[in-house]
Coordinates of C-alpha atoms in Angstrom, one line a residue:
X1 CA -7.2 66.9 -50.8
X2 CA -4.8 68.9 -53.3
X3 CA -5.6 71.4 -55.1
X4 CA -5.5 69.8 -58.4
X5 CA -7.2 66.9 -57.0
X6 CA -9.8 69.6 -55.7
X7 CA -10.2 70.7 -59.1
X8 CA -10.7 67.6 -61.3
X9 CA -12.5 66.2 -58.6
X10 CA -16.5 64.8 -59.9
X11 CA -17.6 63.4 -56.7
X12 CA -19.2 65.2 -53.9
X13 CA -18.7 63.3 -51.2
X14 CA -14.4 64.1 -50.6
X15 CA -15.6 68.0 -51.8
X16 CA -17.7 68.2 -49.0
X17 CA -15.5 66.7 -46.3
X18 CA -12.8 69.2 -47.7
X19 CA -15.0 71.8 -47.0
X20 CA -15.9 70.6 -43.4
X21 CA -16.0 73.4 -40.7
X22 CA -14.4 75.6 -43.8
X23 CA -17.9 76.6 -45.7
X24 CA -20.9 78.8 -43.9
X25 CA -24.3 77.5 -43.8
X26 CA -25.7 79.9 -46.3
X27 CA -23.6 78.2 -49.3
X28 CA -24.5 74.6 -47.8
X29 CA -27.6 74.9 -47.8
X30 CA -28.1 77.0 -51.0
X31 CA -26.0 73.6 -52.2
X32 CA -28.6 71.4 -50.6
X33 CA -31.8 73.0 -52.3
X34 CA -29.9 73.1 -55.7
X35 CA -29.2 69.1 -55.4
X36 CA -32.7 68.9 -54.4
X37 CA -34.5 71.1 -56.8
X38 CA -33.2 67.8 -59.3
X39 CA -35.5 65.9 -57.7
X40 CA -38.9 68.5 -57.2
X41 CA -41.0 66.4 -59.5
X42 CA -40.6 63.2 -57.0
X43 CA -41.6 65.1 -54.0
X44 CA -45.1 64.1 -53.5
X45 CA -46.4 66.4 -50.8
X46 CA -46.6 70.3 -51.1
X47 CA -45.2 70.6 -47.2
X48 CA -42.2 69.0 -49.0
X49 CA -41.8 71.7 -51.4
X50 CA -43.2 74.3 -49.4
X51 CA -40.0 73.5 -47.2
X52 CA -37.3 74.5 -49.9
X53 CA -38.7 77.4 -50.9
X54 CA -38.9 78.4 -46.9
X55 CA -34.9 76.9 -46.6
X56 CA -34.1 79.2 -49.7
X57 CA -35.7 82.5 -48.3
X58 CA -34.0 81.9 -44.8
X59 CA -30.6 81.6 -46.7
X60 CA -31.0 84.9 -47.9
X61 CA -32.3 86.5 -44.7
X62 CA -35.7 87.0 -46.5
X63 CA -37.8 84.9 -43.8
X64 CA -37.5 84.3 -39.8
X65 CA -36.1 81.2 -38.5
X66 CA -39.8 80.5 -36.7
X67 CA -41.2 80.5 -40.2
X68 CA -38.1 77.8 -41.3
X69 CA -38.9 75.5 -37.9
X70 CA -42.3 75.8 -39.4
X71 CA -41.7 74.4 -42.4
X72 CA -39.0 71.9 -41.4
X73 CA -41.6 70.4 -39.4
X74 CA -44.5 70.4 -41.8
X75 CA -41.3 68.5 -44.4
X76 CA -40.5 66.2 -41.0
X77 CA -44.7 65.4 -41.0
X78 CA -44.6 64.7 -45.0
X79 CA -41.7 62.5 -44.9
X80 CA -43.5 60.2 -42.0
X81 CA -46.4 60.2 -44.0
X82 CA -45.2 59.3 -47.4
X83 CA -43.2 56.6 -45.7
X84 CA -46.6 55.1 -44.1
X85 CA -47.6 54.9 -47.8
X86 CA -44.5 53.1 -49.2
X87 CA -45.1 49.8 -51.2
X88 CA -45.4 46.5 -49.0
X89 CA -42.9 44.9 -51.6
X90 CA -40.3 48.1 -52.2
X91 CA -37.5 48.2 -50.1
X92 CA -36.3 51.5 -50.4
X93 CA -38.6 54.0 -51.7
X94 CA -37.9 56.6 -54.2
X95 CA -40.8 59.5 -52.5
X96 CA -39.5 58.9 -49.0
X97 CA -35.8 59.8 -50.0
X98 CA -37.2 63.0 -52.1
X99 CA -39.2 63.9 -49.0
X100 CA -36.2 63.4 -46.4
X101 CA -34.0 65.6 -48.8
X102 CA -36.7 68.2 -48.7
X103 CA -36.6 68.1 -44.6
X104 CA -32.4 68.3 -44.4
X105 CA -32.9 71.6 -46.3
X106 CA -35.1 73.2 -43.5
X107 CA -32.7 72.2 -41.1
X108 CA -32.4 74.9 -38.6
X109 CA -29.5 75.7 -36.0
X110 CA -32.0 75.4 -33.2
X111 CA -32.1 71.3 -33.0
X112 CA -33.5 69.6 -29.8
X113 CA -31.3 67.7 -27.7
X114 CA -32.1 64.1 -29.0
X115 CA -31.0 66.0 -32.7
X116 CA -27.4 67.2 -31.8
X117 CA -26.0 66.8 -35.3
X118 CA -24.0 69.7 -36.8
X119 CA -26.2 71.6 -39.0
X120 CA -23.7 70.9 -42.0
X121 CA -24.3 67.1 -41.4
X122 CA -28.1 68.0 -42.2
X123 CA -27.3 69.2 -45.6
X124 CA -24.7 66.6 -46.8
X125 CA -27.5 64.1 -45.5
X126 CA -30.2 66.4 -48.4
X127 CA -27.5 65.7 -51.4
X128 CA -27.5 62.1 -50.7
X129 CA -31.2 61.8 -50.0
X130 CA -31.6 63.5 -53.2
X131 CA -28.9 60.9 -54.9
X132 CA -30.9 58.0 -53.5
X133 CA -34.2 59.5 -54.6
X134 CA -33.0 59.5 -58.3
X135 CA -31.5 56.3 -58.0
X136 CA -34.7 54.5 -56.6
X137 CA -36.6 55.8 -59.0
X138 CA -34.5 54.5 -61.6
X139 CA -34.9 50.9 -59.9
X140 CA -38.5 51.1 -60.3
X141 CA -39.0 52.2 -63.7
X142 CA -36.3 49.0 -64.1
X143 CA -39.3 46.8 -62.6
X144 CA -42.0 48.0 -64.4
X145 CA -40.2 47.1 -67.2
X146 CA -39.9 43.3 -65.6
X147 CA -42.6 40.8 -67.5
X148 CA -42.6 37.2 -67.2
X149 CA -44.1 37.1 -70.5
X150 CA -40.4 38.4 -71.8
X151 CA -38.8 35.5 -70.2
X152 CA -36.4 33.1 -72.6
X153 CA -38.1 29.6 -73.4
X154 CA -35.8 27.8 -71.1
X155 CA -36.1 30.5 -68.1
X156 CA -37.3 30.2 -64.8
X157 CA -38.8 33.2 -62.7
X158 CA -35.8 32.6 -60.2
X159 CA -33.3 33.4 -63.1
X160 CA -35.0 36.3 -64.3
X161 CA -35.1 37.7 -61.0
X162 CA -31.9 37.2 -59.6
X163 CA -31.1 39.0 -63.8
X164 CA -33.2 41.8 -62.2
X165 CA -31.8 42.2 -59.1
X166 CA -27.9 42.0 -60.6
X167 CA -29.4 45.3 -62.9
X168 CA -31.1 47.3 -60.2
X169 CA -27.1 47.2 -58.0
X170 CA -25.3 48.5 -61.2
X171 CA -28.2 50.8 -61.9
X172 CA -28.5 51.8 -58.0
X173 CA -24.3 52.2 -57.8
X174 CA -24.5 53.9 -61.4
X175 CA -27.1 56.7 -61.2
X176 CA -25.6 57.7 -57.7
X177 CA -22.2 57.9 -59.3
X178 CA -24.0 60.2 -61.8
X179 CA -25.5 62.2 -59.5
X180 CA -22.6 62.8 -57.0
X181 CA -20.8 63.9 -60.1
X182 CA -23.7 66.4 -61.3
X183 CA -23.5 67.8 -57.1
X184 CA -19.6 68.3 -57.7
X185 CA -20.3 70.3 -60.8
X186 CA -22.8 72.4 -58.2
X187 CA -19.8 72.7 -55.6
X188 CA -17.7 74.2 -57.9
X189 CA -20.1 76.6 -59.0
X190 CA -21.2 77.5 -55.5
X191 CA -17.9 77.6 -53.6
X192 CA -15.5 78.0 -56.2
X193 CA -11.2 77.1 -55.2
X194 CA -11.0 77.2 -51.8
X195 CA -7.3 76.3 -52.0
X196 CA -7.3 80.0 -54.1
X197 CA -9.7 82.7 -52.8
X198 CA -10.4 85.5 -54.7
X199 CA -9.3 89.1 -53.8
X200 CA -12.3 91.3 -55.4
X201 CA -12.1 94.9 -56.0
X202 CA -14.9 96.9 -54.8
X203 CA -14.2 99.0 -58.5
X204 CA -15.7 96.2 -59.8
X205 CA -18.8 96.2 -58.3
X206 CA -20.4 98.7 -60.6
X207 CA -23.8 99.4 -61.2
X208 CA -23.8 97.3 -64.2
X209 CA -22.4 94.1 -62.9
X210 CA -24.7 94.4 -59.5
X211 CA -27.5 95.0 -61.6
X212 CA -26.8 91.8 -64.1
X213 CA -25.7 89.7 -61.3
X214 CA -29.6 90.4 -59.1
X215 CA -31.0 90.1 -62.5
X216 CA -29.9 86.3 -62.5
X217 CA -29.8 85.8 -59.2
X218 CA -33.5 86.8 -58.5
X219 CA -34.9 84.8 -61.9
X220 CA -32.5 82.2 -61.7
X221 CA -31.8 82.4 -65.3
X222 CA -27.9 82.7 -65.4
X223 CA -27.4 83.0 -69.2
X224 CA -26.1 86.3 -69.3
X225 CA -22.7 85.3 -67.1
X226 CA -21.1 85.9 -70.1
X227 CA -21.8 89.5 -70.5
X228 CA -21.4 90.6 -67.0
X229 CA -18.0 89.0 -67.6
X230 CA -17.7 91.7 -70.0
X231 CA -19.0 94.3 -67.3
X232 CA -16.8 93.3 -64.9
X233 CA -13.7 93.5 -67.7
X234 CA -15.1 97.0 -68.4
X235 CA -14.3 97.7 -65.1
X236 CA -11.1 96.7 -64.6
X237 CA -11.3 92.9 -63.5
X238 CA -8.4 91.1 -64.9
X239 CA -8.6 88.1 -62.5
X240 CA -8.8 84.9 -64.5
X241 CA -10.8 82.5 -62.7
X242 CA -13.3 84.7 -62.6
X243 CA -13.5 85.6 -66.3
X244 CA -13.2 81.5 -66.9
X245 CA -16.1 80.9 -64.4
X246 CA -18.7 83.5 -66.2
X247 CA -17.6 82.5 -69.8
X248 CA -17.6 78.6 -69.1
X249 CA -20.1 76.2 -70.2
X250 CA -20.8 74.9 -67.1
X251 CA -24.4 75.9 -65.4
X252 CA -25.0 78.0 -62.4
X253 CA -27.2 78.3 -59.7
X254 CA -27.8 80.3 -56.2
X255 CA -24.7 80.6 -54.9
X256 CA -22.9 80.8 -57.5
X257 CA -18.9 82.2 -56.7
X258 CA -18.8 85.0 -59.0
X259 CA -22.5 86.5 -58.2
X260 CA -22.5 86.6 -54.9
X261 CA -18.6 88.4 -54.9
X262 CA -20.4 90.7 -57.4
X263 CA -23.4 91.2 -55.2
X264 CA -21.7 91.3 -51.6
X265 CA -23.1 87.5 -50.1
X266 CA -21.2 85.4 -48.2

């Protein structure tokens, strides 16, 4: 991938094999729990939840990794037993991919030997758990929406279905496009050009622009980017990718480029 392709790129899935053995695991996985956190009000079983948070505290060195084996397991124990409850007649269900997204973002380094997967591959695996979970969900408000009593005159239940099952692919392939599209948005906030790293000047870091930046980054409410671009112009920052990012309309989450340079994370 080129850097212009890099840039005008809204799909996920060539960002993250461009960033491959380049990105830490902090950033993926602060990626992972963003793409999930789209999908929180499909997970269906607290351990599931309980499990991000856990994943987003270890990220930040605010928890132990026994406490994120813990809860990877408890997410690992919810995802088997949502499964167990899936609908006889669903063939892929909506809860089970929220729940397995949930688990890849407890992912830990310390895998057992029948789980030798690089840890990255557990967080690419939470985005498109998370993709699925969306798009499954879209299927079955799709079917609900299926009544025989709707059916043309000169229909039969076999033409209606095979109608339905023609809609749920082009929904399926559609709302996955959507959401890979809505993760690349979340890469670029998080990781930024890697084709063009940024060079930041410790003047910068004043106590105004550290003290905005943990202000956003702790409530997660990043609507004043815009003025600690101004803070950070105050104090001498002239670099223009950086101004762009904070005065863009795109959103931002944890990880975002710009706040952790301002704060000192990797």
């Amino acid at each position: 991938m080129t850097e212009a392709e890099w840039l005008r790129c809204d799909d996920s899935t060539p960002m993250l094999e461009e960033l491959r053995n380049r990105a830490g695991n902090r950033k993926l996985r602060l990626f992972a729990i963003a793409s999930c956190n789209r999908v929180s009000s499909l997970l269906l079983d607290e351990r599931s939840r309980s499990a991000i948070v856990t994943a987003e505290l270890f990220a930040d060195g605010e928890t132990a990794e026994v406490e994120l084996i813990a809860a990877h397991a408890g997410a690992l124990g919810a995802r088997e037993d949502v499964r167990l409850c899936r609908p006889a007649t669903m063939f892929y269900y909506w809860g089970e991919a929220a729940a397995e997204a949930a688990a890849a973002c407890a992912a830990t380094a310390s895998f057992p030997p029948a789980h030798p997967a690089p840890q990255h591959e557990y967080f690419i695996t939470a985005r498109g758990a998370a993709a699925n979970a969306v798009a499954a969900y879209r299927i079955r408000e799709l079917e609900e929406s299926f009544r025989l009593d709707e059916l043309p005159d000169d229909g039969t239940f076999d033409d209606a279905r095979h109608e339905l099952d023609d809609q749920a692919h082009d929904l399926w392939d559609r709302t996955r496009r959507v959401e890979r599209a809505v993760q690349a948005d979340l890469i670029h906030d998080i990781f930024g050009n890697p084709f063009r790293p940024v060079s930041f000047s410790s003047l910068w870091r004043t106590s105004t622009a550290v003290a905005l930046a943990a202000q956003m980054y702790e409530s997660r409410d990043f609507s004043a980017m815009p003025v600690l671009a101004d803070a950070l112009q105050d104090a001498g920052c002239d670099n223009a990718d950086i101004l762009n990012h904070c005065r863009g309309a795109g959103g931002h989450v944890r990880g975002c480029w710009v706040v952790d340079l301002v704060l000192g994370k990797e």
